[in-house]
PDB file of C-alpha atoms in Angstrom:
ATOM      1  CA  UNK A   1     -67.541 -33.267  -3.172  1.00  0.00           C
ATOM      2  CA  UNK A   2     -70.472 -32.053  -1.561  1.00  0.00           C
ATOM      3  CA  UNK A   3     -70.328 -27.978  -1.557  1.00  0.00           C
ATOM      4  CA  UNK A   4     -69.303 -26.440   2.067  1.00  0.00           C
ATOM      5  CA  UNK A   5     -71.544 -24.046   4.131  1.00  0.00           C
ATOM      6  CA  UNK A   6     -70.840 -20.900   5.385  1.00  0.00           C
ATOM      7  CA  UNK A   7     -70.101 -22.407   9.129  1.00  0.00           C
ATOM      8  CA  UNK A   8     -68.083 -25.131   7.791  1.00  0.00           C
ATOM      9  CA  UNK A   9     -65.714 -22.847   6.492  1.00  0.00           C
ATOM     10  CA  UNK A  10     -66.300 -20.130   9.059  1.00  0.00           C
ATOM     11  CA  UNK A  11     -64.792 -22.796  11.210  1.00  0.00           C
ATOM     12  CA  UNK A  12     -61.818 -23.595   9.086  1.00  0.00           C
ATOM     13  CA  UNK A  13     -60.191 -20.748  10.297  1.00  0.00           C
ATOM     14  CA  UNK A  14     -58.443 -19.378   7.101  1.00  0.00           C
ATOM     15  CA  UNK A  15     -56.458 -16.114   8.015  1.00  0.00           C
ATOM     16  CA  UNK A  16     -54.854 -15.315   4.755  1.00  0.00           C
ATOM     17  CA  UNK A  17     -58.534 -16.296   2.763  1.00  0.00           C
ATOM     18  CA  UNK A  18     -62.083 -14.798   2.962  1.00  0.00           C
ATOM     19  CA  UNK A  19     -65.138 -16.195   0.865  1.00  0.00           C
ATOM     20  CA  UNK A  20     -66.798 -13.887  -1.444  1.00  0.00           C
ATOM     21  CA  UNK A  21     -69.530 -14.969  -3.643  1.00  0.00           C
ATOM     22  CA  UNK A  22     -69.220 -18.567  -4.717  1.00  0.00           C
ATOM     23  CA  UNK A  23     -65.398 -18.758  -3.985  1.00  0.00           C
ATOM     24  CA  UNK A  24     -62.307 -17.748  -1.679  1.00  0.00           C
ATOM     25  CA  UNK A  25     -60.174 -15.501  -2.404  1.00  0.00           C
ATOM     26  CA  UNK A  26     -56.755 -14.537  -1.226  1.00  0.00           C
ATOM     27  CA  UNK A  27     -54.521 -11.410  -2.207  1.00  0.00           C
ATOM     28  CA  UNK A  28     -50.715 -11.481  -1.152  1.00  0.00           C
ATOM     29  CA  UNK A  29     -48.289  -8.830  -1.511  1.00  0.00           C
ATOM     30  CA  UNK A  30     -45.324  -8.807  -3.337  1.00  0.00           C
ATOM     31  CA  UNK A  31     -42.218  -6.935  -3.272  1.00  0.00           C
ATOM     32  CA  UNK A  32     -41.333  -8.009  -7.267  1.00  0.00           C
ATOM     33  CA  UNK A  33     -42.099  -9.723  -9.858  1.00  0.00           C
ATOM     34  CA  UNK A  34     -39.722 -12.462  -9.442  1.00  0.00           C
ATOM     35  CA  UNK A  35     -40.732 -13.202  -5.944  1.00  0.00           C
ATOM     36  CA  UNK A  36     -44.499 -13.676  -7.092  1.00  0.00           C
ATOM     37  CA  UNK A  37     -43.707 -15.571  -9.851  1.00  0.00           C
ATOM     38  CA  UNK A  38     -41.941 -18.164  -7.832  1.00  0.00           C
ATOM     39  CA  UNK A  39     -44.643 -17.793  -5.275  1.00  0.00           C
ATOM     40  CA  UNK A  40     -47.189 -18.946  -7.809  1.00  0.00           C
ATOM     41  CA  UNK A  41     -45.342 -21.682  -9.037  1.00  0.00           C
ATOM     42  CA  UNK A  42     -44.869 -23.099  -5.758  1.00  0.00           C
ATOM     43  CA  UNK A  43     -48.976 -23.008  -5.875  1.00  0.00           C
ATOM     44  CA  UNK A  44     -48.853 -24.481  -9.273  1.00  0.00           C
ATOM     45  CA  UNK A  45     -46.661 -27.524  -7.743  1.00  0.00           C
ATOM     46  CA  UNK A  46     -48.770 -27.748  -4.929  1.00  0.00           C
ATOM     47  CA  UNK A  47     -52.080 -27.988  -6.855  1.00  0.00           C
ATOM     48  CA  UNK A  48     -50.445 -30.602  -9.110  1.00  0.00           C
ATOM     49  CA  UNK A  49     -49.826 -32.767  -6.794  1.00  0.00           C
ATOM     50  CA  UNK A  50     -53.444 -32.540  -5.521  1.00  0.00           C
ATOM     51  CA  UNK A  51     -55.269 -32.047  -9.162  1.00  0.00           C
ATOM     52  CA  UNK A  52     -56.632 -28.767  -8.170  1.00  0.00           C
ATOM     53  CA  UNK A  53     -55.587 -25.138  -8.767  1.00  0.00           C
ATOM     54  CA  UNK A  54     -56.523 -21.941  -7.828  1.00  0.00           C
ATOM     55  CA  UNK A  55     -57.333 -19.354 -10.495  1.00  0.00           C
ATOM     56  CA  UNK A  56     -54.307 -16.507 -10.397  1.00  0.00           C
ATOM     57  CA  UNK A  57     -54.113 -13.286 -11.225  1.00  0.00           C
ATOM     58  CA  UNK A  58     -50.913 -10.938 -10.957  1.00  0.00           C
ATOM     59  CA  UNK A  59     -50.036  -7.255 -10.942  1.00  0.00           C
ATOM     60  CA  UNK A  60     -47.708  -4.871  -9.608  1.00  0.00           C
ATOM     61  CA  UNK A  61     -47.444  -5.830  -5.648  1.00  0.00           C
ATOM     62  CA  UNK A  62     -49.532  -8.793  -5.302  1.00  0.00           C
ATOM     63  CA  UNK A  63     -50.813 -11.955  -6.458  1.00  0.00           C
ATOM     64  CA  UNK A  64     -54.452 -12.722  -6.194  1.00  0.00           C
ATOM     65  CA  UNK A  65     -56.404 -16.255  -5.932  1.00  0.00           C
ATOM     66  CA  UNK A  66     -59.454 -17.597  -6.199  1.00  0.00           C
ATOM     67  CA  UNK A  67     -60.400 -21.389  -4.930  1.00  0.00           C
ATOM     68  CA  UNK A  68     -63.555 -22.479  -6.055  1.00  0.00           C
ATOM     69  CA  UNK A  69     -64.706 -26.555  -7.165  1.00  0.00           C
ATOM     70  CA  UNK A  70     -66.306 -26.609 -10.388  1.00  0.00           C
ATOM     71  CA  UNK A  71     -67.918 -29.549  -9.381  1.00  0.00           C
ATOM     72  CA  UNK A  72     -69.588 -29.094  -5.739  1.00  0.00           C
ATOM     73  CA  UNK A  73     -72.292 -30.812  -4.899  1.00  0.00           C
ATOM     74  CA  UNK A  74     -75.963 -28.764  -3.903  1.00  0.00           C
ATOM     75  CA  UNK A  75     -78.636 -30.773  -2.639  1.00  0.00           C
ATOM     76  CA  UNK A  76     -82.348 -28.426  -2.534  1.00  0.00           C
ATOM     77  CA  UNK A  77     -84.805 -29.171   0.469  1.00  0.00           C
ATOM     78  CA  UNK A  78     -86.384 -31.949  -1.524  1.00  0.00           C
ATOM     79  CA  UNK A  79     -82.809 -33.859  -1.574  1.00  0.00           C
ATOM     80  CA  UNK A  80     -82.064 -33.440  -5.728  1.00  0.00           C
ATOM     81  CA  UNK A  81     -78.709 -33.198  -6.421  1.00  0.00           C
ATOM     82  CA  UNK A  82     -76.892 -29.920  -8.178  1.00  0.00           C
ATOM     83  CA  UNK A  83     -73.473 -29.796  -9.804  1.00  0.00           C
ATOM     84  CA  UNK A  84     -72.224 -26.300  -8.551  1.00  0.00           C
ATOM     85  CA  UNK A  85     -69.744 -23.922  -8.587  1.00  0.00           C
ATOM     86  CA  UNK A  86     -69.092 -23.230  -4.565  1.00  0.00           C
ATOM     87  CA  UNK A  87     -66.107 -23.920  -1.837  1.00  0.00           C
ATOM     88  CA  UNK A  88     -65.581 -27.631  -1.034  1.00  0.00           C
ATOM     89  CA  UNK A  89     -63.066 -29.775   0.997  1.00  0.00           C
ATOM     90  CA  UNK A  90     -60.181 -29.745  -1.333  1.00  0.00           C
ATOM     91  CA  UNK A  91     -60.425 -25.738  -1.811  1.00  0.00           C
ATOM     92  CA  UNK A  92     -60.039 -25.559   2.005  1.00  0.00           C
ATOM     93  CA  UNK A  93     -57.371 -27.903   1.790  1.00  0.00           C
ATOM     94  CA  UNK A  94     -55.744 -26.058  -0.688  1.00  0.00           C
ATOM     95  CA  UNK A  95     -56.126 -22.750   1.176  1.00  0.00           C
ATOM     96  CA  UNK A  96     -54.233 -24.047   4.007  1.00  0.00           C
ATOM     97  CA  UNK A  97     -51.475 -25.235   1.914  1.00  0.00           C
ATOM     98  CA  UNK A  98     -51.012 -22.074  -0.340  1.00  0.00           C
ATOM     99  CA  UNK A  99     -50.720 -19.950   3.106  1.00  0.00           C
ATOM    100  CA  UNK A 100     -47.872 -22.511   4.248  1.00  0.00           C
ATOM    101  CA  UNK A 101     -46.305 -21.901   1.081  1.00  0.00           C
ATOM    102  CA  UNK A 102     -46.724 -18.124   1.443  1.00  0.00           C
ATOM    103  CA  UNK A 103     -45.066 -17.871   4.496  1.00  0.00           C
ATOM    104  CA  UNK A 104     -42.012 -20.043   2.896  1.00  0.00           C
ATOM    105  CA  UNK A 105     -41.555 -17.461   0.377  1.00  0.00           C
ATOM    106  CA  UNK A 106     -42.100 -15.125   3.358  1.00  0.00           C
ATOM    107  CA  UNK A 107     -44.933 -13.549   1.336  1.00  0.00           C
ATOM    108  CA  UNK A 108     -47.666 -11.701   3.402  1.00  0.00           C
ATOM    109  CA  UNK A 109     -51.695 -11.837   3.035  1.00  0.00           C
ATOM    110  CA  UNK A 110     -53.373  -8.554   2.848  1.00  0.00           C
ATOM    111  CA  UNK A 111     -57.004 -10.454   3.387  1.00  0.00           C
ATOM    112  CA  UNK A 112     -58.975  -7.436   3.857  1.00  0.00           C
ATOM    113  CA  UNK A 113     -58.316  -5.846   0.344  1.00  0.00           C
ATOM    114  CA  UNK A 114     -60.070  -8.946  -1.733  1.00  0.00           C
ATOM    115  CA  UNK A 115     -63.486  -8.121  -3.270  1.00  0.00           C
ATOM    116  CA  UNK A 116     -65.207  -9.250  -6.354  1.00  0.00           C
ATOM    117  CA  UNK A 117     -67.511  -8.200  -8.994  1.00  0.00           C
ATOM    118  CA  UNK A 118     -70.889  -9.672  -9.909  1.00  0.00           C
ATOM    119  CA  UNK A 119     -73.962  -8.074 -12.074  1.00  0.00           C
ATOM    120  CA  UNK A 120     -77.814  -8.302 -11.304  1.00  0.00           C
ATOM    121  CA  UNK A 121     -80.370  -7.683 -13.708  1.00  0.00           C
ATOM    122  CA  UNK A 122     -84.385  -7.678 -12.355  1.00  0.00           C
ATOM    123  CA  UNK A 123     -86.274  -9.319 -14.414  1.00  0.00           C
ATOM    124  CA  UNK A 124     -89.358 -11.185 -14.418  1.00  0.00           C
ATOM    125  CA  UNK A 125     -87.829 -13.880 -17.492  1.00  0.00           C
ATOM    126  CA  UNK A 126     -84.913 -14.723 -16.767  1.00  0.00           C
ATOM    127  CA  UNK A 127     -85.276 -17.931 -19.470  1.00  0.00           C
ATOM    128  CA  UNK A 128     -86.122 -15.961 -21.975  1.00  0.00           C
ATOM    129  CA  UNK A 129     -83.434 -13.219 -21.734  1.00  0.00           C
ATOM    130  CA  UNK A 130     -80.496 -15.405 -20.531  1.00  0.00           C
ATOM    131  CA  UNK A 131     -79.635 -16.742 -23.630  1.00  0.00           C
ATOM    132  CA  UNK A 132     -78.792 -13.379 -25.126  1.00  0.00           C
ATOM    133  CA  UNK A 133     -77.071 -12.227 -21.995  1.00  0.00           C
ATOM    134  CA  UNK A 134     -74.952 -15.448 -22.452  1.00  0.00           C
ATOM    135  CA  UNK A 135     -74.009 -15.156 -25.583  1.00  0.00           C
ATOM    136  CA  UNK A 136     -73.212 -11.287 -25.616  1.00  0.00           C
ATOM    137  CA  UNK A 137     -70.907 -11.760 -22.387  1.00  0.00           C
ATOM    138  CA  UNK A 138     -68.907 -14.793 -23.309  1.00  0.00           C
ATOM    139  CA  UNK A 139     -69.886 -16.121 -26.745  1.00  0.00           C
ATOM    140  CA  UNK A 140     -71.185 -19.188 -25.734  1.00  0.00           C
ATOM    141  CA  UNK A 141     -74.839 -20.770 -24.802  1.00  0.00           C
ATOM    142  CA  UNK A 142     -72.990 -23.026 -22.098  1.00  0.00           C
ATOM    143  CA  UNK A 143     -72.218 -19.978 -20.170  1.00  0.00           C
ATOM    144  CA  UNK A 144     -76.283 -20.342 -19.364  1.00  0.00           C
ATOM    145  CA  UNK A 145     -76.529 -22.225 -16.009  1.00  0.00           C
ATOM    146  CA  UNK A 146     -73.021 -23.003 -15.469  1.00  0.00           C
ATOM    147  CA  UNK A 147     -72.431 -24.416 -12.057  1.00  0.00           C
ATOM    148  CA  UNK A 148     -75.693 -22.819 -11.146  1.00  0.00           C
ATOM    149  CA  UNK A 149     -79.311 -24.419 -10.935  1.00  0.00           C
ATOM    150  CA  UNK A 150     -80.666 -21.073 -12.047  1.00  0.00           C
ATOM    151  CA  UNK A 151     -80.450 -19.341 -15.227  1.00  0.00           C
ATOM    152  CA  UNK A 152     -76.946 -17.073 -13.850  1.00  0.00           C
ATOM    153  CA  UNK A 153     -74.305 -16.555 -16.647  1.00  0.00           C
ATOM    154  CA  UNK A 154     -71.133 -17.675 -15.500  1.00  0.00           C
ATOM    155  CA  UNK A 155     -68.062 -17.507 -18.074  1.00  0.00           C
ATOM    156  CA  UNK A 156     -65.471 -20.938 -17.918  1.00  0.00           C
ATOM    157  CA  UNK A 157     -63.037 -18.640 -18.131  1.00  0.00           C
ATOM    158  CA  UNK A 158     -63.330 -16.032 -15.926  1.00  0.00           C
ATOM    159  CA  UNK A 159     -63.530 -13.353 -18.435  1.00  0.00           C
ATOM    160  CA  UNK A 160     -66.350 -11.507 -17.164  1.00  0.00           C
ATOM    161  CA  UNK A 161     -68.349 -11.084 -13.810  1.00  0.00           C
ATOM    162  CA  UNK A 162     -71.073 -13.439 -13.735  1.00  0.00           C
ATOM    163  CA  UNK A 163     -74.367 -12.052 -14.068  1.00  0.00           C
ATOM    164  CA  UNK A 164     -77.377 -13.517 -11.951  1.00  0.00           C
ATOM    165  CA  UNK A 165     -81.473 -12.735 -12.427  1.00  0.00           C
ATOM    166  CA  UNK A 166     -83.407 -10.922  -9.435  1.00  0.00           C
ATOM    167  CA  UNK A 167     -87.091 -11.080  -9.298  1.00  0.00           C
ATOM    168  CA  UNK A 168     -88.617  -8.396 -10.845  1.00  0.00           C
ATOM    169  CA  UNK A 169     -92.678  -7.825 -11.606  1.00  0.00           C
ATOM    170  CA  UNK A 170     -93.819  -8.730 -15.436  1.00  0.00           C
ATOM    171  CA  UNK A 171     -95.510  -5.456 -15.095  1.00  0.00           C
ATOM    172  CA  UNK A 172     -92.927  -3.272 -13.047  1.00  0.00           C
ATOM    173  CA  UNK A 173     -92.767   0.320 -14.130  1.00  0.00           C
ATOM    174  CA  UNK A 174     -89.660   0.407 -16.191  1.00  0.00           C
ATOM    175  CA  UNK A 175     -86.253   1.803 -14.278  1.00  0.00           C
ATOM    176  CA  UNK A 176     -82.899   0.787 -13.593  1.00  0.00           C
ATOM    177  CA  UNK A 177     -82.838  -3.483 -13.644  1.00  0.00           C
ATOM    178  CA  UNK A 178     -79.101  -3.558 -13.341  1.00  0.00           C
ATOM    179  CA  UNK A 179     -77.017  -3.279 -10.553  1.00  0.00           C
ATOM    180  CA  UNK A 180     -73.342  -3.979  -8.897  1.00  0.00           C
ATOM    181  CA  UNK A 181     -72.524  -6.067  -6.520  1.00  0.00           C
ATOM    182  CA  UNK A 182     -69.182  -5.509  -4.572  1.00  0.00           C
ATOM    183  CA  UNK A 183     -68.289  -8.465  -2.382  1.00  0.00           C
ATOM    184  CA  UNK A 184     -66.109  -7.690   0.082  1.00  0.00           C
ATOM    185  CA  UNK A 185     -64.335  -9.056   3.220  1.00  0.00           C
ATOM    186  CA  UNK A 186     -66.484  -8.284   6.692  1.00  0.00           C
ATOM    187  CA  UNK A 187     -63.523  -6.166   8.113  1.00  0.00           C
ATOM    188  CA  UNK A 188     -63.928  -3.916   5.147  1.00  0.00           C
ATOM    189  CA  UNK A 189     -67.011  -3.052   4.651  1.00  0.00           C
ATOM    190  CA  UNK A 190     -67.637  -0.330   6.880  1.00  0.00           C
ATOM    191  CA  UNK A 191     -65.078   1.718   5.125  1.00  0.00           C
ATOM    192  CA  UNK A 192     -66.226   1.117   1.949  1.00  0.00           C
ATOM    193  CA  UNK A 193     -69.864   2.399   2.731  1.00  0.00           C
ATOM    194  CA  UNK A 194     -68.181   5.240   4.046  1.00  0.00           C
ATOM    195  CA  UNK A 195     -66.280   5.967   1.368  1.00  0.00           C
ATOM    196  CA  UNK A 196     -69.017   5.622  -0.806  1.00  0.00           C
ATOM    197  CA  UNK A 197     -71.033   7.844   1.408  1.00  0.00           C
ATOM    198  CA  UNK A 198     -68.018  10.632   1.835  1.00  0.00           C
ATOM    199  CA  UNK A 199     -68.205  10.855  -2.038  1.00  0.00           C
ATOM    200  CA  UNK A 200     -71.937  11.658  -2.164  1.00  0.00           C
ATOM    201  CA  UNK A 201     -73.283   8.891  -2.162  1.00  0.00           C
ATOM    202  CA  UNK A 202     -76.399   7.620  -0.109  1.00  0.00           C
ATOM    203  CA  UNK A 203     -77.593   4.385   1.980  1.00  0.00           C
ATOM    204  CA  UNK A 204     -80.762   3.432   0.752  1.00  0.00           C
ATOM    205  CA  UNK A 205     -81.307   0.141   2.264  1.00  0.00           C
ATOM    206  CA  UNK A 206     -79.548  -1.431   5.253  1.00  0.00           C
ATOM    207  CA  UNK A 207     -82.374  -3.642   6.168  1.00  0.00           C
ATOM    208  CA  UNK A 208     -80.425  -6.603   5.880  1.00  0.00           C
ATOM    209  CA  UNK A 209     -76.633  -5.439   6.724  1.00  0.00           C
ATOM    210  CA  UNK A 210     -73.970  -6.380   7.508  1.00  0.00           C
ATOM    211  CA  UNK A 211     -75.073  -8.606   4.104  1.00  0.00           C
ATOM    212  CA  UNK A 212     -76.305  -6.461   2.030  1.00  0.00           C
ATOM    213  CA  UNK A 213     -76.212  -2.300   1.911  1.00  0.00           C
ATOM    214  CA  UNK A 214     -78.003  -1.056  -1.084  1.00  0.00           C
ATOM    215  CA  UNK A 215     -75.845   2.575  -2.213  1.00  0.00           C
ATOM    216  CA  UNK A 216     -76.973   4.733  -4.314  1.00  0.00           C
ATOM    217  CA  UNK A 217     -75.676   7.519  -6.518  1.00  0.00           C
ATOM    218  CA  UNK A 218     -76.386  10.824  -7.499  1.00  0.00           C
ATOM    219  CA  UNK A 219     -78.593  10.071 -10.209  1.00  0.00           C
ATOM    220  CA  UNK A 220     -80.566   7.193  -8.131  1.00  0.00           C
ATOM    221  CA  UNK A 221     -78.180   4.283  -9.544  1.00  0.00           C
ATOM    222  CA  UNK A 222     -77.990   1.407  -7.332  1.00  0.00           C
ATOM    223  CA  UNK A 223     -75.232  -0.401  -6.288  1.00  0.00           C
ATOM    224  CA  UNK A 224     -74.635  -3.372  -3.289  1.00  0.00           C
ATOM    225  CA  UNK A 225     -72.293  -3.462  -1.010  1.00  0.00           C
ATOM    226  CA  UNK A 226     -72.092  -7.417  -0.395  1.00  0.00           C
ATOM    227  CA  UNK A 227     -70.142  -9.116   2.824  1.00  0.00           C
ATOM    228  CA  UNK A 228     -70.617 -13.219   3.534  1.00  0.00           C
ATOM    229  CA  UNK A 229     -71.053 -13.111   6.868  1.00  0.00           C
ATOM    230  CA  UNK A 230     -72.050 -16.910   7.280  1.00  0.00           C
ATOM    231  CA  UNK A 231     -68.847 -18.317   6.022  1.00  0.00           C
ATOM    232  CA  UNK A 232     -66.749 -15.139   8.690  1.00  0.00           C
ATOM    233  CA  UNK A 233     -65.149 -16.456  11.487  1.00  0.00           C
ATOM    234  CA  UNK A 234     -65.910 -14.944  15.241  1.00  0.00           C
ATOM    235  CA  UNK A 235     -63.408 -12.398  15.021  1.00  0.00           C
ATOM    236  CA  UNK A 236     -64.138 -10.896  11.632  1.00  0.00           C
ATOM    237  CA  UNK A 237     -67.404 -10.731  12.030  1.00  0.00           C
ATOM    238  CA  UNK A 238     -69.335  -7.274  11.517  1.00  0.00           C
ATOM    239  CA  UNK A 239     -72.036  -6.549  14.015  1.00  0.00           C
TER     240      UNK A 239
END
């Protein structure tokens, strides 16, 4: 299936989901851990009967998932084809389903708590040094490219956040070349720069917010506070 933009599923209209990074995610609360176990098999049944399934996670007071096709399809400006890890038709479809089934099990969405992890590292090689970053974070060359036309490191498995390559000069002075990146949904991400601020730490690049915020600590380390604000419907958006 051809890999959704941000509008598309902007216009989809998914209360209980937000998209973060290459996926959406979801985060329900729970009272027990019965209730969310028979919560998530009612997903597992639904995604059987479809041949698609959300990845799960669950902890005390919620159950979180994450819809994203392994095989969505990117075409560049020159029309070549990319197999891709992004949102697609049937993880839209799916979305919409899992909420019906939600409010069944009269289980309630808690949208604006979802966020995700990912790792950049500046660097002017990314070839060269992927294959090491690869197989230090999941073991395996294949993690090298996966569902990715660049040289990102993306564990099958979920394991560990992926880690992408920024552009960096061959012949950059030497300083920090990693940073986080905290994906988060548009309604939360002025309150998380706060917070960030309130604790001491310092915006040192809002040039392209609501998007991006570049935080920094203390000590100068950089982190990114990261909001998709393409895929946001009217209502959520941040100004």
């Amino acid at each position: 299936m051809d890999m959704l933009k941000g509008e598309q599923i902007a216009e989809a209209n998914l209360t209980d989901w937000r998209k973060l990074a290459q996926g959406l995610h979801a985060r329900y609360v729970i009272d027990d851990f019965g209730t969310g176990a028979r919560f998530v098999a009612a997903v597992g049944e639904a995604g059987d009967a479809v041949g698609h399934h959300p990845r799960v996670s669950m902890g005390k007071g919620y159950v979180d998932f994450k819809l994203v096709s392994d095989d969505a399809i990117y075409r560049d400006a020159e029309g070549t084809e990319y197999v891709v890890e992004w949102v697609t038709q049937q993880d839209v479809d799916l979305a919409r389903r899992i909420t019906e089934i939600a409010a069944d099990h009269q289980v309630d969405a808690d949208p604006a708590s979802v966020s995700d992890i990912e790792l950049g590292l500046d660097t002017a090689r990314s070839a060269t040094i992927a294959p090491v970053w690869a197989a230090l974070l999941t073991g395996s060359a294949d993690a090298q490219g996966r569902g990715t036309p660049s040289d990102e490191i993306r564990d099958a498995t979920g394991r560990v956040p992926n880690l992408w390559f920024g552009d960096a000069d061959e012949h950059e002075a030497s300083g920090q070349r990693f940073h986080i990146e905290v994906y988060v949904a548009p309604e939360a991400a002025e309150q998380r720069i706060a917070a960030a601020v309130a604790a001491g730490g310092t915006v040192v690049d809002d040039s392209d917010a609501p998007s991006l915020t570049v935080i920094a600590d203390q000590d100068g380390n950089k982190g990114i506070v990261c909001v998709d604000t393409s895929a946001a419907t009217k209502d959520r958006t941040v100004d």
